[in-house]
Amino acid sequence: MKHIIVIGAQWGDEGKGKIVDFLSTEIDAVVRYQGGANAGHTIFIKGKKFVLHLIPSGIVREGVLCIIGNGVVLDPFAFFEELEILTTNGVNYNDRIFILPNAHLVLPFHKIFDRLSEDKNQKIGTTGKGIGPAYADKYSRLGIRVIDIFNDDYIKDQLNVNIKIKNTLLNNFYNDSEIVIEDVFNQIMKIRDKLRSFIIDDATFVSNLIATNKRILFEGAQGSLLDVDFGTYPFVTSSNPTIGGVLTGSGVSLKDIKDSEVIGVVKAYSTRVGEGPFPTEIKNDLGEYLRSKGNEYGATTGRPRRCGWLDLVALMYSKQINGFSSLAITKLDVLSGLNKINVCIDYELDGNELNYFPVETFTLSKVVPIYKEFDGWEESIQGIRNFEKLPQNAKNYLHFIEDFLKIKIKIISTGFERDDSIIL
Ligand code: IMP
């Protein structure tokens, strides 16, 4: 059985939520394998907008199981808020949401450290959701996993060490008020009974689903260029949105997923939120035009996204890291009405062609994109569901992407509604 892996190929906000929702008719379960409430997956159903941060986008499809993988850092308060939104909108999630036992918690003090770090250390432009500090605790072996919250002694031991270290930092470096261990303990007590029914005891739950012939969709959050290993470090998130995250973040084996369809989701242009190099950024009115037409404001923070041309050098890198087997192109409709459209096909550094995507931030911030110019198309293509009905110049643009990257485009999204899509 072919499972599906959906990965953002750029800096996040590629429109993965819609693609996952669209594909969810064909699958039994959606697994989120990394990230946390920093993600904002927007889906529209009959004009109604849903923004999901933690719960996999398959939840609006009846009968689809939704699993929060161990690679996710789970903010329980954000999780409960999301459940409430689902209830208000009539989405029945009973017996459909599962959290793997070894997922780590994001607690309110992680958000405090996220903010302090942004104010006082290197500014990354984080979402402020406590993601980096929670992953730092996980890898320092000071974190608390969802399965640990029923063991009072363990929680106290972990907090005793963790919060003591944090208070030393607060006193001596950040000059901020101390965290009270008992307060953190009480926060955990407040959520633990409510969380119990969602927690699965067996970390091999997803692998077992596969063994019983269930078809799984693995949903990545953020994007490949924000990956902590392969992204534009240090301007990255603290997890692995790239393919490796699927294995470490959901407890499946390579054998389980080796024949999967790996879909790279690519916005027809580029965007980025927060700090960090962005070679094809458009810093004039045209950038503002794309932002406004594409409604490029963060689904989680509302921040304006930086906008730019499509970058095929970055996408080639992303394709290699992830081994995409096909692409889904989103927001093609936003490009309608542009006289000319540029696509970056190479970088120049100090007068020389570079031919690859440098992970060294200083180098990447100095490269000059080399563009190929395309004629645009005037007419609206919003809602077109048949490739043949696209204007010839839009087809030329898509064919060039396929030829350059040597990869087939299988889905084209032409609007925000679930069915505004072309399937090839
Ligand atoms: P963090 O993940 O909140 O620590 O933020 C680190 C970087 O990743 C910042 O540049 C954020 O703007 C970016 N980021 C995190 N989540 C998303 C997302 O869902 N979409 C786009 N950018 C994101």
CSV table of C-alpha atoms and ligand atoms in Angstrom, one decimal:
chain,number,residue,atom,x,y,z
A,1,MET,CA,0.0,0.0,0.0
A,2,LYS,CA,1.3,3.4,-0.9
A,3,HIS,CA,1.3,5.8,2.0
A,4,ILE,CA,1.5,9.6,1.4
A,5,ILE,CA,4.0,12.0,2.9
A,6,VAL,CA,3.3,15.7,2.5
A,7,ILE,CA,6.2,18.0,3.1
A,8,GLY,CA,6.6,21.8,2.7
A,9,ALA,CA,9.3,22.4,0.1
A,10,GLN,CA,9.9,26.1,1.0
A,11,TRP,CA,9.8,28.2,4.2
A,12,GLY,CA,6.4,26.9,5.4
A,13,ASP,CA,2.9,28.3,4.6
A,14,GLU,CA,2.9,26.5,1.3
A,15,GLY,CA,-0.7,25.4,1.7
A,16,LYS,CA,-0.1,21.9,3.1
A,17,GLY,CA,-3.4,22.0,5.1
A,18,LYS,CA,-5.5,22.2,2.0
A,19,ILE,CA,-3.5,19.4,0.2
A,20,VAL,CA,-3.8,17.1,3.2
A,21,ASP,CA,-7.5,17.8,3.6
A,22,PHE,CA,-7.9,17.2,-0.2
A,23,LEU,CA,-6.1,13.9,0.0
A,24,SER,CA,-7.7,12.7,3.2
A,25,THR,CA,-10.6,11.1,1.3
A,26,GLU,CA,-8.3,8.3,0.3
A,27,ILE,CA,-6.6,7.5,3.6
A,28,ASP,CA,-7.3,6.0,7.0
A,29,ALA,CA,-5.1,8.2,9.3
A,30,VAL,CA,-3.1,11.4,9.2
A,31,VAL,CA,0.0,11.6,11.4
A,32,ARG,CA,1.6,14.9,12.3
A,33,TYR,CA,5.3,14.1,12.9
A,34,GLN,CA,7.0,17.3,14.1
A,35,GLY,CA,6.5,20.9,15.1
A,36,GLY,CA,3.9,22.2,17.5
A,37,ALA,CA,1.4,25.0,17.8
A,38,ASN,CA,3.8,27.2,15.7
A,39,ALA,CA,2.1,25.7,12.6
A,40,GLY,CA,-1.1,27.1,11.2
A,41,HIS,CA,-2.8,24.9,8.7
A,42,THR,CA,-5.7,26.8,7.1
A,43,ILE,CA,-8.4,24.9,5.5
A,44,PHE,CA,-11.7,26.1,4.0
A,45,ILE,CA,-14.9,24.1,3.8
A,46,LYS,CA,-17.9,25.6,2.2
A,47,GLY,CA,-16.4,29.1,2.8
A,48,LYS,CA,-15.8,28.4,6.5
A,49,LYS,CA,-12.2,28.9,7.6
A,50,PHE,CA,-10.5,26.5,10.0
A,51,VAL,CA,-7.0,27.1,11.3
A,52,LEU,CA,-5.4,24.1,12.9
A,53,HIS,CA,-2.2,24.3,14.8
A,54,LEU,CA,-1.7,20.9,16.4
A,55,ILE,CA,-4.5,18.6,15.3
A,56,PRO,CA,-3.8,17.0,11.9
A,57,SER,CA,-5.7,18.5,9.0
A,58,GLY,CA,-7.5,15.2,8.4
A,59,ILE,CA,-9.8,15.9,11.3
A,60,VAL,CA,-12.5,17.6,9.2
A,61,ARG,CA,-12.9,14.3,7.2
A,62,GLU,CA,-15.2,12.0,9.0
A,63,GLY,CA,-13.7,8.7,10.0
A,64,VAL,CA,-10.1,9.7,9.5
A,65,LEU,CA,-7.9,9.0,12.5
A,66,CYS,CA,-5.6,11.9,13.6
A,67,ILE,CA,-2.4,11.1,15.3
A,68,ILE,CA,-0.1,13.5,17.0
A,69,GLY,CA,3.4,11.9,16.7
A,70,ASN,CA,6.1,11.7,19.2
A,71,GLY,CA,8.1,14.3,17.2
A,72,VAL,CA,5.5,16.9,18.0
A,73,VAL,CA,5.8,19.2,21.0
A,74,LEU,CA,2.3,19.5,22.4
A,75,ASP,CA,1.0,22.6,24.1
A,76,PRO,CA,-1.9,21.0,26.0
A,77,PHE,CA,-3.6,24.4,26.5
A,78,ALA,CA,-3.5,25.1,22.8
A,79,PHE,CA,-4.7,21.5,22.1
A,80,PHE,CA,-7.8,22.0,24.3
A,81,GLU,CA,-8.6,25.3,22.6
A,82,GLU,CA,-8.4,23.6,19.3
A,83,LEU,CA,-10.8,20.9,20.4
A,84,GLU,CA,-13.3,23.6,21.5
A,85,ILE,CA,-13.1,25.2,18.0
A,86,LEU,CA,-13.9,21.8,16.5
A,87,THR,CA,-16.8,21.3,18.8
A,88,THR,CA,-18.2,24.8,18.0
A,89,ASN,CA,-18.0,24.0,14.3
A,90,GLY,CA,-19.7,20.7,14.6
A,91,VAL,CA,-16.7,18.5,13.9
A,92,ASN,CA,-17.0,15.2,15.7
A,93,TYR,CA,-13.6,14.1,16.9
A,94,ASN,CA,-14.6,11.4,19.3
A,95,ASP,CA,-12.2,8.4,19.2
A,96,ARG,CA,-10.3,9.9,16.3
A,97,ILE,CA,-7.5,11.9,18.0
A,98,PHE,CA,-4.5,10.1,19.5
A,99,ILE,CA,-1.3,11.4,21.0
A,100,LEU,CA,1.8,9.2,21.0
A,101,PRO,CA,3.2,8.7,24.6
A,102,ASN,CA,6.6,10.0,23.9
A,103,ALA,CA,5.5,13.4,22.6
A,104,HIS,CA,6.9,16.2,24.7
A,105,LEU,CA,4.9,18.9,26.4
A,106,VAL,CA,5.2,22.6,25.8
A,107,LEU,CA,4.5,24.4,29.1
A,108,PRO,CA,3.9,28.1,29.7
A,109,PHE,CA,7.5,28.7,30.9
A,110,HIS,CA,8.7,27.6,27.5
A,111,LYS,CA,6.9,30.5,26.0
A,112,ILE,CA,8.5,32.9,28.5
A,113,PHE,CA,11.9,31.6,27.4
A,114,ASP,CA,11.0,31.9,23.8
A,115,ARG,CA,10.1,35.6,24.3
A,116,LEU,CA,13.2,36.3,26.4
A,117,SER,CA,15.5,34.7,23.9
A,118,GLU,CA,14.0,36.7,21.1
A,119,ASP,CA,14.4,39.9,23.1
A,120,LYS,CA,17.9,39.3,24.4
A,121,ASN,CA,19.7,36.7,22.2
A,122,GLN,CA,19.8,36.4,18.4
A,123,LYS,CA,16.4,37.4,17.0
A,124,ILE,CA,14.9,34.6,14.9
A,125,GLY,CA,11.4,35.9,14.6
A,126,THR,CA,9.9,32.9,16.2
A,127,THR,CA,6.1,32.4,16.6
A,128,GLY,CA,6.5,32.8,20.3
A,129,LYS,CA,4.9,29.4,21.0
A,130,GLY,CA,7.7,28.0,23.1
A,131,ILE,CA,8.8,25.6,20.4
A,132,GLY,CA,12.6,26.1,20.6
A,133,PRO,CA,12.8,25.9,24.4
A,134,ALA,CA,10.6,22.8,24.5
A,135,TYR,CA,12.8,21.0,22.0
A,136,ALA,CA,15.9,22.2,23.9
A,137,ASP,CA,14.5,20.6,27.0
A,138,LYS,CA,13.7,17.4,25.1
A,139,TYR,CA,17.3,17.1,23.9
A,140,SER,CA,18.7,18.1,27.3
A,141,ARG,CA,16.7,15.2,28.7
A,142,LEU,CA,14.9,17.7,31.0
A,143,GLY,CA,11.6,17.5,29.3
A,144,ILE,CA,8.3,16.0,30.3
A,145,ARG,CA,6.6,13.6,27.9
A,146,VAL,CA,2.8,13.2,27.8
A,147,ILE,CA,3.1,9.7,29.2
A,148,ASP,CA,5.1,11.1,32.2
A,149,ILE,CA,2.4,13.3,33.5
A,150,PHE,CA,0.8,10.5,35.6
A,151,ASN,CA,4.0,10.0,37.6
A,152,ASP,CA,4.1,12.7,40.3
A,153,ASP,CA,7.6,11.8,41.5
A,154,TYR,CA,9.1,11.8,38.0
A,155,ILE,CA,7.5,15.2,37.2
A,156,LYS,CA,8.9,16.7,40.5
A,157,ASP,CA,12.4,15.3,39.9
A,158,GLN,CA,12.5,16.7,36.3
A,159,LEU,CA,11.1,20.1,37.3
A,160,ASN,CA,13.5,20.3,40.2
A,161,VAL,CA,16.5,20.2,38.0
A,162,ASN,CA,15.0,21.9,35.0
A,163,ILE,CA,13.5,24.9,36.8
A,164,LYS,CA,16.5,25.4,39.0
A,165,ILE,CA,18.7,25.8,35.9
A,166,LYS,CA,16.1,28.1,34.3
A,167,ASN,CA,15.9,30.2,37.5
A,168,THR,CA,19.6,30.7,37.5
A,169,LEU,CA,19.4,32.0,34.0
A,170,LEU,CA,16.4,34.2,34.8
A,171,ASN,CA,18.3,35.7,37.8
A,172,ASN,CA,21.7,36.1,36.3
A,173,PHE,CA,21.2,36.6,32.6
A,174,TYR,CA,17.6,37.6,31.7
A,175,ASN,CA,16.9,39.7,34.9
A,176,ASP,CA,13.4,38.4,35.0
A,177,SER,CA,11.2,36.9,37.7
A,178,GLU,CA,11.7,33.3,38.8
A,179,ILE,CA,9.5,30.4,37.8
A,180,VAL,CA,7.8,28.7,40.8
A,181,ILE,CA,8.2,24.9,40.5
A,182,GLU,CA,4.8,24.3,42.3
A,183,ASP,CA,3.0,26.5,39.7
A,184,VAL,CA,4.4,24.4,36.8
A,185,PHE,CA,3.4,21.2,38.7
A,186,ASN,CA,-0.1,22.6,39.2
A,187,GLN,CA,-0.4,23.5,35.5
A,188,ILE,CA,0.4,19.9,34.6
A,189,MET,CA,-2.1,18.6,37.2
A,190,LYS,CA,-4.8,20.9,35.6
A,191,ILE,CA,-4.5,19.2,32.2
A,192,ARG,CA,-3.6,15.6,33.0
A,193,ASP,CA,-7.0,14.1,33.4
A,194,LYS,CA,-8.4,15.8,30.4
A,195,LEU,CA,-5.4,14.6,28.3
A,196,ARG,CA,-5.5,11.0,29.4
A,197,SER,CA,-8.1,9.7,27.0
A,198,PHE,CA,-6.1,11.0,24.0
A,199,ILE,CA,-2.8,9.4,25.0
A,200,ILE,CA,-1.9,6.1,23.4
A,201,ASP,CA,0.4,3.9,25.6
A,202,ASP,CA,2.1,2.1,22.7
A,203,ALA,CA,4.7,4.2,20.8
A,204,THR,CA,4.4,1.7,17.9
A,205,PHE,CA,0.7,2.6,17.3
A,206,VAL,CA,1.3,4.0,13.8
A,207,SER,CA,3.5,1.1,12.7
A,208,ASN,CA,0.7,-1.3,14.0
A,209,LEU,CA,-1.9,0.6,11.9
A,210,ILE,CA,0.3,0.0,8.8
A,211,ALA,CA,0.6,-3.7,9.7
A,212,THR,CA,-3.2,-3.9,9.6
A,213,ASN,CA,-3.2,-2.4,6.1
A,214,LYS,CA,-4.3,1.1,7.0
A,215,ARG,CA,-3.2,3.8,4.6
A,216,ILE,CA,-1.4,6.7,6.3
A,217,LEU,CA,-0.8,10.3,5.4
A,218,PHE,CA,2.2,11.9,7.1
A,219,GLU,CA,1.7,15.6,7.5
A,220,GLY,CA,4.7,17.8,7.8
A,221,ALA,CA,4.5,21.2,9.4
A,222,GLN,CA,6.7,24.3,8.5
A,223,GLY,CA,8.9,23.7,5.5
A,224,SER,CA,12.2,22.1,4.5
A,225,LEU,CA,14.1,25.4,4.5
A,226,LEU,CA,13.2,25.8,8.1
A,227,ASP,CA,14.6,22.4,9.1
A,228,VAL,CA,17.0,22.5,12.0
A,229,ASP,CA,19.5,20.4,10.1
A,230,PHE,CA,19.0,21.4,6.5
A,231,GLY,CA,17.4,24.9,6.7
A,232,THR,CA,18.9,28.3,6.9
A,233,TYR,CA,20.4,27.8,10.4
A,234,PRO,CA,20.1,29.5,12.8
A,235,PHE,CA,17.0,31.1,11.3
A,236,VAL,CA,15.0,27.8,11.4
A,237,THR,CA,12.5,26.0,13.6
A,238,SER,CA,13.8,23.4,16.1
A,239,SER,CA,12.5,20.2,14.4
A,240,ASN,CA,12.9,18.2,11.2
A,241,PRO,CA,10.1,19.0,8.7
A,242,THR,CA,12.2,17.1,6.1
A,243,ILE,CA,11.8,13.4,5.4
A,244,GLY,CA,13.9,12.1,8.2
A,245,GLY,CA,11.4,13.6,10.7
A,246,VAL,CA,8.8,11.1,9.5
A,247,LEU,CA,10.7,8.2,10.9
A,248,THR,CA,11.9,9.8,14.1
A,249,GLY,CA,8.7,11.6,14.7
A,250,SER,CA,6.1,8.8,14.3
A,251,GLY,CA,7.7,5.5,15.2
A,252,VAL,CA,7.5,3.8,11.8
A,253,SER,CA,10.3,2.0,10.0
A,254,LEU,CA,11.9,2.7,6.7
A,255,LYS,CA,10.3,-0.6,5.5
A,256,ASP,CA,6.9,0.7,6.5
A,257,ILE,CA,7.1,3.8,4.3
A,258,LYS,CA,9.6,2.9,1.6
A,259,ASP,CA,7.1,3.0,-1.3
A,260,SER,CA,5.3,6.1,-0.2
A,261,GLU,CA,4.3,8.9,-2.5
A,262,VAL,CA,6.4,11.9,-1.2
A,263,ILE,CA,4.6,15.1,-2.2
A,264,GLY,CA,6.5,18.4,-2.0
A,265,VAL,CA,4.1,21.3,-1.6
A,266,VAL,CA,5.3,24.4,-3.4
A,267,LYS,CA,3.7,27.8,-3.5
A,268,ALA,CA,3.8,29.3,-7.0
A,269,TYR,CA,6.0,32.0,-5.5
A,270,SER,CA,7.9,32.2,-2.3
A,271,THR,CA,7.2,33.5,1.2
A,272,ARG,CA,9.0,33.6,4.5
A,273,VAL,CA,8.0,34.8,8.0
A,274,GLY,CA,10.6,35.9,10.5
A,275,GLU,CA,14.3,36.7,10.0
A,276,GLY,CA,16.8,34.9,7.8
A,277,PRO,CA,18.1,35.0,4.2
A,278,PHE,CA,15.7,35.0,1.4
A,279,PRO,CA,17.4,35.4,-2.0
A,280,THR,CA,14.4,36.0,-4.2
A,281,GLU,CA,12.6,38.4,-1.8
A,282,ILE,CA,10.8,41.3,-3.6
A,283,LYS,CA,11.2,44.4,-1.5
A,284,ASN,CA,9.1,46.8,-3.6
A,285,ASP,CA,5.4,47.4,-4.3
A,286,LEU,CA,5.2,44.1,-6.2
A,287,GLY,CA,6.0,42.2,-2.9
A,288,GLU,CA,3.3,44.2,-1.3
A,289,TYR,CA,0.9,43.3,-4.2
A,290,LEU,CA,1.6,39.5,-3.7
A,291,ARG,CA,1.2,39.8,0.1
A,292,SER,CA,-2.2,41.5,-0.3
A,293,LYS,CA,-3.5,39.3,-3.2
A,294,GLY,CA,-2.2,36.1,-1.6
A,295,ASN,CA,-3.3,37.2,1.9
A,296,GLU,CA,0.2,36.5,3.1
A,297,TYR,CA,-0.3,37.0,6.8
A,298,GLY,CA,0.7,34.3,9.3
A,299,ALA,CA,-2.1,32.0,10.3
A,300,THR,CA,-0.6,31.6,13.8
A,301,THR,CA,0.7,35.1,14.5
A,302,GLY,CA,-0.9,37.4,11.9
A,303,ARG,CA,2.6,38.7,10.9
A,304,PRO,CA,3.0,39.9,7.3
A,305,ARG,CA,5.0,37.4,5.3
A,306,ARG,CA,7.9,38.4,3.2
A,307,CYS,CA,7.1,37.6,-0.5
A,308,GLY,CA,9.3,36.8,-3.5
A,309,TRP,CA,9.7,34.9,-6.7
A,310,LEU,CA,9.8,31.1,-7.0
A,311,ASP,CA,13.4,29.9,-6.3
A,312,LEU,CA,14.2,26.7,-8.2
A,313,VAL,CA,17.7,26.5,-6.7
A,314,ALA,CA,16.2,26.2,-3.3
A,315,LEU,CA,13.5,23.7,-4.6
A,316,MET,CA,16.1,21.5,-6.2
A,317,TYR,CA,17.9,21.3,-2.8
A,318,SER,CA,14.6,20.6,-1.1
A,319,LYS,CA,13.8,17.9,-3.7
A,320,GLN,CA,17.1,16.2,-3.1
A,321,ILE,CA,16.9,16.2,0.7
A,322,ASN,CA,13.3,14.8,0.6
A,323,GLY,CA,13.2,12.7,-2.5
A,324,PHE,CA,9.9,14.1,-3.7
A,325,SER,CA,8.1,11.8,-6.0
A,326,SER,CA,5.7,14.6,-7.1
A,327,LEU,CA,4.8,18.2,-6.5
A,328,ALA,CA,1.6,20.0,-5.5
A,329,ILE,CA,1.7,23.6,-6.7
A,330,THR,CA,-0.5,26.0,-4.6
A,331,LYS,CA,-1.8,29.5,-5.1
A,332,LEU,CA,-1.2,29.6,-8.8
A,333,ASP,CA,-4.2,31.9,-9.0
A,334,VAL,CA,-2.4,34.6,-7.1
A,335,LEU,CA,0.0,35.2,-10.0
A,336,SER,CA,-2.9,36.1,-12.4
A,337,GLY,CA,-2.7,39.7,-13.6
A,338,LEU,CA,1.1,40.0,-13.5
A,339,ASN,CA,2.6,41.1,-16.7
A,340,LYS,CA,5.9,39.3,-16.1
A,341,ILE,CA,6.8,36.5,-13.8
A,342,ASN,CA,10.4,35.7,-12.7
A,343,VAL,CA,11.8,32.4,-11.6
A,344,CYS,CA,15.2,32.0,-10.0
A,345,ILE,CA,17.2,29.4,-11.9
A,346,ASP,CA,20.7,29.9,-10.4
A,347,TYR,CA,22.6,32.1,-7.9
A,348,GLU,CA,25.6,34.3,-8.5
A,349,LEU,CA,28.2,34.8,-5.8
A,350,ASP,CA,30.9,37.4,-6.2
A,351,GLY,CA,30.4,37.3,-10.0
A,352,ASN,CA,30.5,33.5,-10.2
A,353,GLU,CA,27.6,31.0,-10.8
A,354,LEU,CA,27.0,29.0,-7.7
A,355,ASN,CA,24.8,26.1,-8.9
A,356,TYR,CA,23.8,24.9,-5.4
A,357,PHE,CA,21.9,26.1,-2.3
A,358,PRO,CA,24.4,27.1,0.4
A,359,VAL,CA,23.4,26.3,3.9
A,360,GLU,CA,25.9,28.8,5.3
A,361,THR,CA,23.7,31.8,6.2
A,362,PHE,CA,26.2,34.5,5.4
A,363,THR,CA,26.8,33.1,1.9
A,364,LEU,CA,23.1,32.7,1.2
A,365,SER,CA,22.4,36.2,2.2
A,366,LYS,CA,25.0,37.5,-0.3
A,367,VAL,CA,23.9,35.5,-3.4
A,368,VAL,CA,22.2,37.3,-6.3
A,369,PRO,CA,19.4,35.4,-8.0
A,370,ILE,CA,19.6,34.8,-11.7
A,371,TYR,CA,16.1,34.9,-13.2
A,372,LYS,CA,14.3,33.6,-16.2
A,373,GLU,CA,11.4,35.8,-17.1
A,374,PHE,CA,8.0,34.5,-18.2
A,375,ASP,CA,5.1,36.3,-19.7
A,376,GLY,CA,2.2,36.3,-17.3
A,377,TRP,CA,-1.5,35.9,-17.9
A,378,GLU,CA,-4.3,38.4,-17.3
A,379,GLU,CA,-7.4,36.3,-16.7
A,380,SER,CA,-8.4,34.9,-13.3
A,381,ILE,CA,-7.9,31.2,-13.0
A,382,GLN,CA,-9.5,30.9,-9.6
A,383,GLY,CA,-11.4,27.7,-9.3
A,384,ILE,CA,-10.3,26.1,-12.6
A,385,ARG,CA,-10.3,22.3,-12.2
A,386,ASN,CA,-9.1,21.3,-15.6
A,387,PHE,CA,-5.5,21.7,-16.8
A,388,GLU,CA,-6.5,22.4,-20.4
A,389,LYS,CA,-8.5,25.4,-19.3
A,390,LEU,CA,-5.4,27.2,-17.9
A,391,PRO,CA,-4.0,30.0,-20.0
A,392,GLN,CA,-1.0,28.9,-22.1
A,393,ASN,CA,1.4,31.1,-20.2
A,394,ALA,CA,0.4,29.5,-16.9
A,395,LYS,CA,1.0,26.1,-18.6
A,396,ASN,CA,4.4,27.3,-19.8
A,397,TYR,CA,5.3,28.3,-16.2
A,398,LEU,CA,4.3,24.9,-14.8
A,399,HIS,CA,6.0,22.9,-17.5
A,400,PHE,CA,9.2,24.8,-16.9
A,401,ILE,CA,9.1,24.0,-13.2
A,402,GLU,CA,8.6,20.3,-14.1
A,403,ASP,CA,11.4,20.3,-16.6
A,404,PHE,CA,13.9,22.1,-14.4
A,405,LEU,CA,13.2,20.0,-11.3
A,406,LYS,CA,12.6,16.8,-13.3
A,407,ILE,CA,9.6,16.0,-11.3
A,408,LYS,CA,5.9,15.7,-12.1
A,409,ILE,CA,3.3,18.1,-10.8
A,410,LYS,CA,0.3,16.1,-9.7
A,411,ILE,CA,-1.9,18.6,-8.0
A,412,ILE,CA,-2.4,22.3,-8.8
A,413,SER,CA,-4.4,24.4,-6.4
A,414,THR,CA,-6.3,27.3,-8.0
A,415,GLY,CA,-8.4,28.6,-5.0
A,416,PHE,CA,-9.0,28.2,-1.3
A,417,GLU,CA,-12.0,25.9,-1.6
A,418,ARG,CA,-11.4,22.2,-1.1
A,419,ASP,CA,-12.2,21.3,-4.7
A,420,ASP,CA,-10.5,24.2,-6.4
A,421,SER,CA,-7.8,21.8,-7.6
A,422,ILE,CA,-6.5,20.3,-10.8
A,423,ILE,CA,-5.4,16.7,-10.5
A,424,LEU,CA,-3.0,15.4,-13.1
B,1,IMP,P1,9.5,28.8,15.9
B,1,IMP,O1,9.2,27.5,15.1
B,1,IMP,O2,8.3,29.4,16.5
B,1,IMP,O3,10.6,28.6,16.9
B,1,IMP,O4,10.1,29.9,14.8
B,1,IMP,C1,11.3,29.7,14.1
B,1,IMP,C2,11.2,30.2,12.7
B,1,IMP,O5,10.3,29.3,12.0
B,1,IMP,C3,10.6,31.6,12.5
B,1,IMP,O6,11.2,32.2,11.4
B,1,IMP,C4,9.1,31.4,12.3
B,1,IMP,O7,8.5,32.4,11.6
B,1,IMP,C5,9.2,30.1,11.4
B,1,IMP,N1,8.0,29.3,11.5
B,1,IMP,C6,7.6,28.5,12.5
B,1,IMP,N2,6.4,27.9,12.2
B,1,IMP,C7,6.1,28.3,11.0
B,1,IMP,C8,5.0,28.1,10.1
B,1,IMP,O8,4.1,27.3,10.4
B,1,IMP,N3,5.0,28.7,8.9
B,1,IMP,C9,6.0,29.5,8.5
B,1,IMP,N4,7.0,29.8,9.3
B,1,IMP,C10,7.1,29.2,10.5
